[in-house]
C-alpha cells in the first residue's frame, strides 16, 4: 500500500514542482474541455441528422418496396382479370378451365398456381366437385420457370369447399387477397392467393378463380430493396402473420403475436396490425435495431378493387447500419483528438520548457546565491519578454548584491582590524587598571599602618590627656606628626601617579 501511494505521489510531486508541465496541463485541459464540449454538441446534432437520414431512407425504401410489391399484385390482378372475362363467356366448357389455369401459370412469372373451382354439382357430368388446378411442381423455387407445370383436380388435404380461398369469396362476393395459406390447406407451400368469385349469368357466385403467388419470388423482390446491407423488409398480414420475411420458417408461424416472450416485438406487431406509421426501437436476436413501418396501400388503378387487405410493411434497420459509420467516425475523431491533445501536451511542454530555461537558470543561481555564492555569474538575456526582463533585473540585482557584499566584506575587514586594535587597547587598559588597582592596593596597605598608629595615638591622647604629663603628651603628638608625614608622602605619591595617568 505504501509503495502504491509512493507511485501516485511521485508524478504528483513532479507536476507540482515542474512549472512547464503545469502550464502544459492547464493549456491542454482548457483545450480538451472546449474540444469535448464542441464534439459533444457536434455529435449530438450529427446523430440526429444521421437518424433523420436513416428514417428518410427507410421511408423511401418502404414506399419503393410497396410500389414494387403492388406492381406484382397488380400484374397478377390484371392477368387474372384478362382471363376472367374470357372465362365468364365459357362457363359451359369445363375442360377449358384447365387451359385458362395453365395459361396464367405460364404467362405470369409470379404465379405459382391457379385453381378454378365451382360449387358442388355445378358440372353434373363431373361429379360432386370440379376444380381445374394447374401449378408449378415447386412453389417455393426461386426459378419457377425451370419447374414443370402439373395439372391436378385436388388441392390440399380437405375438400376445396372447406378451404378459405374458396369460402371467403363465395361468401363476400368480392375479390380479395388472402394471407399465406398454411397447414392442411396448402401442404406447407409458401403462397398468397388472389381470389375472384365467378358469377353465373343470373349474377350468382358459382365458383372461384384463385391465383397463387409465390412468396419466395415476392420475398426476393421485397428483400432486395433494403437501405443497408443488414436491413431487411417484412410484410405482415392483417392478423399479424408473416407474408414476407427473410427467415422462411417464420412464414409458418400463425402470427407475430405468437412471440409472447418478446414484449418489444409484440408492441411492434400491435402497431403494424393497427395500421400505424412510425418506428420503434427493439432488439432482434439480441441486436439493437429500429423497425420503420407503414400500412400497405395499393395504387389506385381504374377498375381495381381497393379493398384494404390490412397488410403492413416494415423495414428492420440494425442500429449498427444506421450509426456504424457515425460510430467509426466518432472513434476516429476521439482517437485523433486524444492523439492531438497528447501531441499538443508534448508541444506545449517543449515550448514551455524552452521558454522557462532562463527561469530554471535563475532558480539555480538564486539557490547558489542563497548558499553564499554572491558572485554567481548570470548571463545576458536573449529575450525581450517578461522572462528576459526578469533575467536582466535579476542580473542587475546580483551585480548590486555582489557589490554590496564586497563592500560589506571590506567594512567587515576594517571592523575586524579596528576590533583587533581596540582589543589590544582594551587589554592595555585592563593591564593599566590592574597595575593601578595593585598600586592603590599597595598604597592603601602602606597607609593602613600609619593611619592605625595615628588613630591609636589620638585615642590614647584623648583618653589620658588629664593624666599624662607634658613629656608623654609631646611624645604622642610627635608620633602622630611622624605618622601624618608618612601618610602625606603616600598621598603625594598617589596624586603624582594620578596626574601622570591623566597626562598620558
Short mmCIF file of C-alpha atoms in Angstrom, two decimals:
data_model
loop_
_atom_site.label_atom_id
_atom_site.label_comp_id
_atom_site.label_asym_id
_atom_site.label_seq_id
_atom_site.Cartn_x
_atom_site.Cartn_y
_atom_site.Cartn_z
CA UNK A 1 0.00 0.00 0.00
CA UNK A 2 2.85 2.35 0.86
CA UNK A 3 4.54 1.55 -2.47
CA UNK A 4 1.29 2.29 -4.34
CA UNK A 5 0.95 5.64 -2.54
CA UNK A 6 4.56 6.43 -3.41
CA UNK A 7 3.94 5.62 -7.09
CA UNK A 8 0.97 8.00 -7.13
CA UNK A 9 2.84 10.68 -5.19
CA UNK A 10 5.87 10.73 -7.49
CA UNK A 11 4.12 12.07 -10.65
CA UNK A 12 2.01 14.41 -8.49
CA UNK A 13 5.15 15.81 -6.93
CA UNK A 14 6.77 16.07 -10.35
CA UNK A 15 3.78 18.02 -11.71
CA UNK A 16 3.67 20.24 -8.63
CA UNK A 17 7.37 21.11 -8.82
CA UNK A 18 7.57 21.47 -12.64
CA UNK A 19 6.11 24.72 -13.97
CA UNK A 20 6.35 23.75 -17.64
CA UNK A 21 4.30 20.60 -17.02
CA UNK A 22 1.66 22.54 -15.05
CA UNK A 23 1.37 25.18 -17.76
CA UNK A 24 1.11 22.50 -20.45
CA UNK A 25 -1.53 20.59 -18.48
CA UNK A 26 -3.57 23.76 -17.92
CA UNK A 27 -3.46 24.64 -21.63
CA UNK A 28 -4.32 21.09 -22.72
CA UNK A 29 -7.07 20.83 -20.08
CA UNK A 30 -8.68 24.05 -21.28
CA UNK A 31 -8.46 22.99 -24.93
CA UNK A 32 -9.69 19.48 -24.06
CA UNK A 33 -12.70 20.95 -22.26
CA UNK A 34 -13.60 23.18 -25.19
CA UNK A 35 -12.96 20.36 -27.66
CA UNK A 36 -15.09 17.94 -25.65
CA UNK A 37 -17.99 20.37 -25.47
CA UNK A 38 -17.70 21.12 -29.20
CA UNK A 39 -17.53 17.41 -30.09
CA UNK A 40 -20.47 16.56 -27.85
CA UNK A 41 -22.60 19.26 -29.46
CA UNK A 42 -21.46 18.33 -32.95
CA UNK A 43 -22.01 14.60 -32.50
CA UNK A 44 -25.36 15.17 -30.78
CA UNK A 45 -26.70 17.03 -33.78
CA UNK A 46 -24.86 14.72 -36.19
CA UNK A 47 -26.55 11.73 -34.59
CA UNK A 48 -29.92 13.42 -35.02
CA UNK A 49 -29.12 14.11 -38.67
CA UNK A 50 -27.93 10.53 -39.25
CA UNK A 51 -31.08 9.20 -37.61
CA UNK A 52 -33.23 11.54 -39.68
CA UNK A 53 -31.47 10.46 -42.88
CA UNK A 54 -31.91 6.80 -41.92
CA UNK A 55 -35.59 7.42 -41.32
CA UNK A 56 -35.96 9.17 -44.68
CA UNK A 57 -34.06 6.38 -46.40
CA UNK A 58 -36.22 3.79 -44.68
CA UNK A 59 -39.40 5.64 -45.65
CA UNK A 60 -38.23 5.90 -49.25
CA UNK A 61 -37.33 2.21 -49.25
CA UNK A 62 -40.70 1.35 -47.73
CA UNK A 63 -42.51 3.38 -50.36
CA UNK A 64 -40.39 1.85 -53.14
CA UNK A 65 -40.97 -1.65 -51.77
CA UNK A 66 -44.72 -1.07 -51.51
CA UNK A 67 -44.76 0.05 -55.13
CA UNK A 68 -42.76 -2.99 -56.29
CA UNK A 69 -44.91 -5.43 -54.35
CA UNK A 70 -48.03 -3.67 -55.52
CA UNK A 71 -46.80 -3.89 -59.12
CA UNK A 72 -46.53 -7.66 -58.70
CA UNK A 73 -50.00 -7.83 -57.21
CA UNK A 74 -51.37 -5.56 -59.93
CA UNK A 75 -49.78 -7.67 -62.65
CA UNK A 76 -51.42 -10.77 -61.14
CA UNK A 77 -54.74 -8.98 -60.81
CA UNK A 78 -54.62 -7.76 -64.41
CA UNK A 79 -53.55 -11.15 -65.76
CA UNK A 80 -56.31 -12.78 -63.78
CA UNK A 81 -58.82 -10.16 -64.92
CA UNK A 82 -57.96 -10.61 -68.57
CA UNK A 83 -58.56 -14.35 -68.38
CA UNK A 84 -61.52 -13.97 -66.04
CA UNK A 85 -63.59 -12.08 -68.60
CA UNK A 86 -62.99 -14.71 -71.23
CA UNK A 87 -63.77 -17.43 -68.70
CA UNK A 88 -67.17 -15.88 -67.94
CA UNK A 89 -68.12 -16.35 -71.57
CA UNK A 90 -67.24 -20.07 -71.50
CA UNK A 91 -68.70 -21.29 -68.22
CA UNK A 92 -70.34 -24.18 -70.04
CA UNK A 93 -66.97 -25.62 -71.14
CA UNK A 94 -65.42 -27.30 -68.08
CA UNK A 95 -62.43 -28.73 -69.95
CA UNK A 96 -61.42 -25.25 -70.99
CA UNK A 97 -60.88 -24.33 -67.36
CA UNK A 98 -57.60 -26.26 -67.36
CA UNK A 99 -56.49 -24.20 -70.38
CA UNK A 100 -57.18 -20.98 -68.51
CA UNK A 101 -55.33 -22.19 -65.42
CA UNK A 102 -52.31 -23.30 -67.43
CA UNK A 103 -52.25 -20.07 -69.42
CA UNK A 104 -51.98 -17.79 -66.42
CA UNK A 105 -49.34 -20.01 -64.81
CA UNK A 106 -47.28 -19.99 -67.96
CA UNK A 107 -47.56 -16.27 -68.74
CA UNK A 108 -47.03 -14.69 -65.34
CA UNK A 109 -43.64 -15.37 -63.66
CA UNK A 110 -45.01 -14.60 -60.20
CA UNK A 111 -47.86 -17.12 -60.38
CA UNK A 112 -47.12 -20.43 -58.71
CA UNK A 113 -50.50 -22.00 -59.45
CA UNK A 114 -54.09 -21.34 -60.48
CA UNK A 115 -57.26 -23.07 -59.32
CA UNK A 116 -60.69 -22.69 -60.89
CA UNK A 117 -63.25 -24.36 -58.67
CA UNK A 118 -67.05 -24.49 -58.84
CA UNK A 119 -69.75 -25.20 -56.36
CA UNK A 120 -70.71 -28.87 -55.87
CA UNK A 121 -72.55 -30.43 -58.81
CA UNK A 122 -72.16 -27.35 -60.96
CA UNK A 123 -70.90 -29.64 -63.67
CA UNK A 124 -73.09 -32.65 -63.04
CA UNK A 125 -71.22 -34.76 -65.56
CA UNK A 126 -68.03 -34.39 -63.47
CA UNK A 127 -69.49 -35.46 -60.16
CA UNK A 128 -69.80 -33.50 -56.92
CA UNK A 129 -66.57 -31.47 -57.15
CA UNK A 130 -64.88 -29.83 -60.09
CA UNK A 131 -61.58 -27.95 -59.83
CA UNK A 132 -59.10 -27.24 -62.59
CA UNK A 133 -55.81 -26.83 -60.75
CA UNK A 134 -52.51 -26.20 -62.53
CA UNK A 135 -49.32 -25.38 -60.63
CA UNK A 136 -45.56 -25.50 -60.76
CA UNK A 137 -44.06 -28.57 -59.15
CA UNK A 138 -42.33 -26.38 -56.53
CA UNK A 139 -43.93 -23.14 -55.49
CA UNK A 140 -41.00 -22.39 -53.20
CA UNK A 141 -38.47 -22.41 -56.05
CA UNK A 142 -36.91 -19.10 -57.00
CA UNK A 143 -36.68 -20.36 -60.58
CA UNK A 144 -40.23 -21.47 -61.15
CA UNK A 145 -39.72 -21.25 -64.90
CA UNK A 146 -37.49 -24.33 -64.56
CA UNK A 147 -40.12 -26.17 -62.52
CA UNK A 148 -42.51 -28.40 -64.51
CA UNK A 149 -46.20 -27.49 -64.64
CA UNK A 150 -48.52 -30.08 -63.14
CA UNK A 151 -52.26 -30.46 -63.68
CA UNK A 152 -54.40 -31.71 -60.79
CA UNK A 153 -58.01 -31.89 -59.66
CA UNK A 154 -57.37 -31.56 -55.90
CA UNK A 155 -55.68 -29.02 -53.65
CA UNK A 156 -54.77 -29.54 -50.02
CA UNK A 157 -55.86 -32.21 -47.59
CA UNK A 158 -59.50 -31.21 -47.26
CA UNK A 159 -62.19 -30.56 -49.87
CA UNK A 160 -61.75 -27.18 -51.51
CA UNK A 161 -65.26 -26.22 -50.42
CA UNK A 162 -63.88 -26.08 -46.87
CA UNK A 163 -60.79 -24.05 -47.72
CA UNK A 164 -60.73 -20.30 -47.08
CA UNK A 165 -59.61 -19.36 -50.59
CA UNK A 166 -62.94 -20.78 -51.79
CA UNK A 167 -65.29 -19.99 -48.90
CA UNK A 168 -64.36 -16.34 -48.36
CA UNK A 169 -65.00 -15.01 -51.90
CA UNK A 170 -68.12 -17.19 -52.18
CA UNK A 171 -69.48 -15.60 -49.01
CA UNK A 172 -68.45 -12.00 -49.66
CA UNK A 173 -68.79 -11.95 -53.41
CA UNK A 174 -65.74 -9.66 -53.64
CA UNK A 175 -62.23 -10.22 -54.98
CA UNK A 176 -59.61 -10.35 -52.27
CA UNK A 177 -56.04 -11.16 -51.40
CA UNK A 178 -55.59 -13.82 -48.74
CA UNK A 179 -52.76 -14.12 -46.28
CA UNK A 180 -50.37 -17.06 -46.72
CA UNK A 181 -52.31 -20.33 -46.72
CA UNK A 182 -50.79 -22.95 -44.48
CA UNK A 183 -51.44 -26.13 -42.53
CA UNK A 184 -53.77 -28.65 -44.12
CA UNK A 185 -54.85 -26.20 -46.77
CA UNK A 186 -51.62 -25.79 -48.75
CA UNK A 187 -49.45 -28.63 -47.54
CA UNK A 188 -46.76 -26.18 -46.45
CA UNK A 189 -46.42 -24.25 -49.70
CA UNK A 190 -45.40 -20.59 -49.28
CA UNK A 191 -48.03 -18.71 -51.31
CA UNK A 192 -50.55 -15.92 -51.13
CA UNK A 193 -53.74 -16.13 -53.12
CA UNK A 194 -55.77 -13.69 -55.18
CA UNK A 195 -59.40 -14.84 -55.34
CA UNK A 196 -62.11 -13.77 -57.76
CA UNK A 197 -65.68 -15.01 -57.36
CA UNK A 198 -67.15 -16.40 -60.60
CA UNK A 199 -70.68 -15.23 -61.29
CA UNK A 200 -73.27 -17.01 -63.38
CA UNK A 201 -75.46 -15.27 -65.92
CA UNK A 202 -78.01 -14.81 -63.17
CA UNK A 203 -75.45 -12.90 -61.07
CA UNK A 204 -74.98 -15.65 -58.51
CA UNK A 205 -71.48 -16.70 -57.37
CA UNK A 206 -70.95 -20.24 -58.64
CA UNK A 207 -67.19 -20.65 -58.30
CA UNK A 208 -63.85 -19.11 -57.51
CA UNK A 209 -60.92 -18.16 -59.71
CA UNK A 210 -57.87 -18.36 -57.40
CA UNK A 211 -54.33 -17.45 -58.39
CA UNK A 212 -51.40 -18.37 -56.12
CA UNK A 213 -48.39 -16.07 -55.97
CA UNK A 214 -45.02 -17.49 -54.97
CA UNK A 215 -43.88 -15.97 -51.72
CA UNK A 216 -40.18 -16.79 -52.35
CA UNK A 217 -40.32 -14.78 -55.56
CA UNK A 218 -42.21 -11.98 -53.83
CA UNK A 219 -39.76 -12.14 -50.94
CA UNK A 220 -36.87 -11.93 -53.36
CA UNK A 221 -38.27 -8.65 -54.67
CA UNK A 222 -39.04 -7.27 -51.22
CA UNK A 223 -35.81 -8.36 -49.58
CA UNK A 224 -33.68 -6.97 -52.41
CA UNK A 225 -34.97 -3.49 -51.58
CA UNK A 226 -33.15 -2.58 -48.39
CA UNK A 227 -31.44 0.63 -47.26
CA UNK A 228 -28.39 -1.09 -45.77
CA UNK A 229 -26.54 -4.41 -46.09
CA UNK A 230 -28.01 -5.92 -42.91
CA UNK A 231 -31.52 -4.47 -43.05
CA UNK A 232 -34.50 -6.35 -44.40
CA UNK A 233 -38.16 -5.84 -45.13
CA UNK A 234 -41.08 -7.80 -43.78
CA UNK A 235 -44.70 -7.86 -44.83
CA UNK A 236 -47.42 -8.67 -42.30
CA UNK A 237 -50.96 -9.77 -42.93
CA UNK A 238 -53.98 -8.31 -41.19
CA UNK A 239 -53.76 -10.98 -38.49
CA UNK A 240 -50.04 -10.38 -37.91
CA UNK A 241 -48.93 -13.39 -39.95
CA UNK A 242 -45.74 -13.05 -41.95
CA UNK A 243 -46.29 -12.71 -45.67
CA UNK A 244 -42.67 -11.86 -46.43
CA UNK A 245 -39.70 -12.41 -44.13
CA UNK A 246 -36.06 -13.37 -44.79
CA UNK A 247 -36.43 -16.26 -42.36
CA UNK A 248 -38.72 -18.63 -44.25
CA UNK A 249 -39.52 -20.56 -41.07
CA UNK A 250 -41.40 -17.54 -39.76
CA UNK A 251 -43.82 -17.80 -42.68
CA UNK A 252 -45.36 -20.80 -40.97
CA UNK A 253 -45.99 -19.15 -37.63
CA UNK A 254 -49.56 -18.09 -37.15
CA UNK A 255 -48.76 -14.51 -36.18
CA UNK A 256 -46.13 -12.12 -34.94
CA UNK A 257 -48.22 -12.08 -31.78
CA UNK A 258 -47.19 -15.69 -31.11
CA UNK A 259 -43.85 -14.48 -29.72
CA UNK A 260 -45.32 -13.69 -26.34
CA UNK A 261 -41.95 -13.69 -24.58
CA UNK A 262 -40.69 -10.88 -26.79
CA UNK A 263 -42.60 -7.86 -25.48
CA UNK A 264 -40.84 -5.39 -27.79
CA UNK A 265 -41.78 -7.47 -30.83
CA UNK A 266 -45.36 -7.68 -29.58
CA UNK A 267 -45.51 -3.88 -29.36
CA UNK A 268 -44.19 -3.59 -32.90
CA UNK A 269 -46.72 -6.16 -34.09
CA UNK A 270 -49.62 -4.32 -32.45
CA UNK A 271 -48.60 -1.03 -34.09
CA UNK A 272 -48.29 -2.63 -37.52
CA UNK A 273 -51.56 -4.54 -37.25
CA UNK A 274 -53.27 -1.30 -36.21
CA UNK A 275 -52.11 0.27 -39.47
CA UNK A 276 -49.88 2.86 -37.80
CA UNK A 277 -46.96 4.65 -39.44
CA UNK A 278 -43.77 5.25 -37.48
CA UNK A 279 -40.79 3.49 -36.00
CA UNK A 280 -39.77 1.71 -32.81
CA UNK A 281 -36.55 0.61 -31.20
CA UNK A 282 -36.28 -3.04 -30.30
CA UNK A 283 -33.87 -5.95 -30.26
CA UNK A 284 -33.76 -8.67 -32.90
CA UNK A 285 -31.79 -11.73 -31.77
CA UNK A 286 -30.01 -9.50 -29.27
CA UNK A 287 -29.12 -6.89 -31.90
CA UNK A 288 -30.29 -3.32 -31.29
CA UNK A 289 -32.42 -2.31 -34.25
CA UNK A 290 -35.09 0.07 -35.44
CA UNK A 291 -38.19 -1.01 -37.29
CA UNK A 292 -39.82 1.50 -39.62
CA UNK A 293 -43.32 0.57 -40.68
CA UNK A 294 -46.35 1.80 -42.57
CA UNK A 295 -49.61 0.29 -43.85
CA UNK A 296 -49.55 -1.35 -47.28
CA UNK A 297 -51.59 0.90 -49.56
CA UNK A 298 -52.37 -0.28 -53.07
CA UNK A 299 -52.19 2.10 -56.01
CA UNK A 300 -55.39 3.46 -57.45
CA UNK A 301 -55.95 1.99 -60.89
CA UNK A 302 -59.21 2.29 -62.85
CA UNK A 303 -61.35 -0.80 -62.38
CA UNK A 304 -59.23 -2.10 -59.49
CA UNK A 305 -60.79 -3.14 -56.23
CA UNK A 306 -59.22 -1.13 -53.42
CA UNK A 307 -60.49 -3.19 -50.53
CA UNK A 308 -57.98 -2.79 -47.74
CA UNK A 309 -56.02 -6.01 -47.33
CA UNK A 310 -54.92 -4.91 -43.86
CA UNK A 311 -51.28 -5.61 -44.66
CA UNK A 312 -48.40 -3.65 -43.14
CA UNK A 313 -44.84 -3.42 -44.36
CA UNK A 314 -41.82 -2.75 -42.21
CA UNK A 315 -38.07 -2.47 -42.54
CA UNK A 316 -35.84 -3.76 -39.76
CA UNK A 317 -32.84 -1.46 -39.70
CA UNK A 318 -29.97 -2.57 -37.41
CA UNK A 319 -28.63 0.26 -35.32
CA UNK A 320 -25.11 -0.69 -36.39
CA UNK A 321 -26.08 0.01 -40.01
CA UNK A 322 -27.56 3.38 -39.09
CA UNK A 323 -24.81 4.57 -36.79
CA UNK A 324 -21.98 2.29 -37.93
CA UNK A 325 -20.10 4.89 -39.96
CA UNK A 326 -21.11 7.53 -37.42
CA UNK A 327 -19.60 5.45 -34.60
CA UNK A 328 -16.48 4.74 -36.66
CA UNK A 329 -16.13 8.46 -37.31
CA UNK A 330 -16.72 9.11 -33.61
CA UNK A 331 -13.96 6.68 -32.63
CA UNK A 332 -11.62 8.12 -35.28
CA UNK A 333 -12.31 11.69 -34.13
CA UNK A 334 -11.86 10.72 -30.48
CA UNK A 335 -8.61 8.95 -31.37
CA UNK A 336 -7.41 11.94 -33.37
CA UNK A 337 -8.46 14.27 -30.55
CA UNK A 338 -6.59 12.21 -27.95
CA UNK A 339 -3.53 11.94 -30.18
CA UNK A 340 -3.75 15.66 -30.93
CA UNK A 341 -4.05 16.52 -27.25
CA UNK A 342 -1.06 14.34 -26.44
CA UNK A 343 0.95 15.97 -29.23
CA UNK A 344 -0.26 19.36 -28.02
CA UNK A 345 0.78 18.45 -24.48
CA UNK A 346 4.24 17.43 -25.69
CA UNK A 347 4.49 20.54 -27.87
CA UNK A 348 3.36 22.85 -25.08
CA UNK A 349 5.75 21.17 -22.68
CA UNK A 350 8.64 21.53 -25.15
CA UNK A 351 7.83 25.20 -25.82
CA UNK A 352 7.27 25.97 -22.13
CA UNK A 353 10.39 24.01 -21.21
CA UNK A 354 12.42 26.03 -23.69
CA UNK A 355 10.86 29.35 -22.66
CA UNK A 356 11.39 28.59 -18.99
CA UNK A 357 15.10 27.72 -19.35
CA UNK A 358 16.08 31.23 -18.07
CA UNK A 359 13.81 30.73 -15.06
CA UNK A 360 15.45 27.41 -14.24
CA UNK A 361 18.85 29.07 -14.65
CA UNK A 362 17.72 31.91 -12.38
CA UNK A 363 16.38 29.39 -9.88
CA UNK A 364 19.73 27.61 -9.74
CA UNK A 365 21.56 30.94 -9.50
CA UNK A 366 19.26 32.05 -6.68
CA UNK A 367 19.98 28.78 -4.89
CA UNK A 368 23.71 29.34 -5.31
CA UNK A 369 23.38 32.93 -4.08
CA UNK A 370 21.34 31.68 -1.10
CA UNK A 371 24.22 29.33 -0.34
CA UNK A 372 26.56 32.33 -0.20
CA UNK A 373 27.99 32.40 -3.73
CA UNK A 374 27.15 36.07 -4.30
CA UNK A 375 29.43 36.35 -7.30
CA UNK A 376 27.45 33.70 -9.23
CA UNK A 377 27.53 34.93 -12.87
CA UNK A 378 24.20 35.49 -14.65
CA UNK A 379 24.46 35.74 -18.45
CA UNK A 380 22.78 38.43 -20.52
CA UNK A 381 19.23 37.65 -21.65
CA UNK A 382 18.48 36.91 -25.32
CA UNK A 383 14.74 37.53 -24.85
CA UNK A 384 12.78 40.76 -24.68
CA UNK A 385 9.69 39.39 -22.94
CA UNK A 386 8.86 39.28 -19.23
CA UNK A 387 11.28 36.38 -18.66
CA UNK A 388 14.05 38.30 -20.41
CA UNK A 389 13.36 41.42 -18.37
CA UNK A 390 13.26 39.31 -15.23
CA UNK A 391 16.66 37.86 -16.11
CA UNK A 392 18.08 41.35 -16.73
CA UNK A 393 16.69 42.64 -13.44
CA UNK A 394 17.96 39.57 -11.62
CA UNK A 395 21.37 40.14 -13.20
CA UNK A 396 21.33 43.77 -12.00
CA UNK A 397 20.22 42.63 -8.57
CA UNK A 398 23.01 40.05 -8.46
CA UNK A 399 25.58 42.61 -9.51
CA UNK A 400 24.33 45.12 -6.95
CA UNK A 401 24.23 42.42 -4.30
CA UNK A 402 27.74 41.30 -5.21
CA UNK A 403 28.97 44.92 -4.94
CA UNK A 404 27.25 45.39 -1.61
CA UNK A 405 28.60 42.11 -0.34
CA UNK A 406 32.11 43.21 -1.44
CA UNK A 407 31.67 46.48 0.34
CA UNK A 408 30.40 44.65 3.38
CA UNK A 409 33.43 42.39 3.25
CA UNK A 410 35.73 45.43 3.15
CA UNK A 411 33.85 47.06 6.02
CA UNK A 412 33.97 43.81 7.91
CA UNK A 413 37.72 43.59 7.37
CA UNK A 414 38.15 47.17 8.57
CA UNK A 415 35.97 46.48 11.56
CA UNK A 416 37.95 43.35 12.27
CA UNK A 417 41.21 45.30 12.11
CA UNK A 418 39.80 48.04 14.33
CA UNK A 419 38.44 45.42 16.64
CA UNK A 420 41.90 43.95 16.97
CA UNK A 421 43.30 47.42 17.80
CA UNK A 422 40.53 48.02 20.26
CA UNK A 423 41.07 44.64 21.76
CA UNK A 424 44.77 45.40 22.17
CA UNK A 425 43.93 48.81 23.69
CA UNK A 426 41.38 47.21 25.89
CA UNK A 427 43.96 44.73 27.09
CA UNK A 428 46.33 47.59 27.77
CA UNK A 429 43.63 49.45 29.68
CA UNK A 430 42.87 46.33 31.61
CA UNK A 431 46.59 45.93 32.38
CA UNK A 432 46.78 49.57 33.41
CA UNK A 433 43.74 49.16 35.59
CA UNK A 434 45.28 46.11 37.10
CA UNK A 435 48.53 47.95 37.78
CA UNK A 436 46.61 50.94 39.15
CA UNK A 437 44.50 48.69 41.30
CA UNK A 438 47.62 46.94 42.55
CA UNK A 439 49.25 50.34 43.14
CA UNK A 440 46.21 51.61 45.02
CA UNK A 441 46.01 48.43 46.96
CA UNK A 442 49.71 48.72 47.84
CA UNK A 443 49.35 52.39 48.75
CA UNK A 444 46.28 51.65 50.79
CA UNK A 445 48.11 48.90 52.60
CA UNK A 446 51.08 51.26 53.27
CA UNK A 447 48.74 53.96 54.66
CA UNK A 448 46.95 51.50 56.89
CA UNK A 449 49.83 51.24 59.42
CA UNK A 450 50.39 54.99 59.92
CA UNK A 451 46.67 55.73 59.96
CA UNK A 452 46.11 53.00 62.53
CA UNK A 453 49.02 54.39 64.58
CA UNK A 454 47.59 57.91 64.39
CA UNK A 455 44.18 56.59 65.36
CA UNK A 456 45.68 54.77 68.32
CA UNK A 457 47.73 57.79 69.45
CA UNK A 458 44.77 60.12 69.12
CA UNK A 459 42.62 57.75 71.12
CA UNK A 460 45.30 57.46 73.81
CA UNK A 461 45.77 61.18 73.94
CA UNK A 462 42.03 61.80 74.21
CA UNK A 463 41.57 59.21 76.88
CA UNK A 464 44.58 60.11 79.08
CA UNK A 465 45.19 63.75 78.37
CA UNK A 466 44.45 64.69 82.02
CA UNK A 467 46.66 62.03 83.39
CA UNK A 468 49.59 62.38 81.02
CA UNK A 469 52.44 64.76 81.65
CA UNK A 470 53.80 67.11 79.08
CA UNK A 471 56.59 64.89 78.02
CA UNK A 472 54.39 61.94 77.32
CA UNK A 473 51.88 64.08 75.55
CA UNK A 474 54.57 65.67 73.42
CA UNK A 475 55.91 62.26 72.61
CA UNK A 476 52.46 61.08 71.42
CA UNK A 477 51.96 64.27 69.42
CA UNK A 478 55.36 63.83 67.86
CA UNK A 479 54.48 60.27 66.92
CA UNK A 480 51.23 61.49 65.42
CA UNK A 481 53.08 64.09 63.35
CA UNK A 482 55.56 61.49 62.17
CA UNK A 483 52.80 59.12 61.03
CA UNK A 484 50.96 62.05 59.42
CA UNK A 485 54.04 62.85 57.39
CA UNK A 486 54.17 59.24 56.23
CA UNK A 487 50.54 59.45 55.12
CA UNK A 488 51.18 62.79 53.44
CA UNK A 489 54.12 61.31 51.48
CA UNK A 490 51.98 58.39 50.38
CA UNK A 491 49.12 60.67 49.30
CA UNK A 492 51.54 62.87 47.34
CA UNK A 493 52.86 59.79 45.54
CA UNK A 494 49.30 58.73 44.75
CA UNK A 495 48.43 62.22 43.50
CA UNK A 496 51.54 62.32 41.32
CA UNK A 497 50.63 58.91 39.80
CA UNK A 498 47.07 60.14 39.04
CA UNK A 499 48.27 63.32 37.37
CA UNK A 500 50.76 61.32 35.35
CA UNK A 501 47.98 58.94 34.14
CA UNK A 502 45.72 61.86 33.23
CA UNK A 503 48.51 63.43 31.19
CA UNK A 504 49.12 60.17 29.43
#
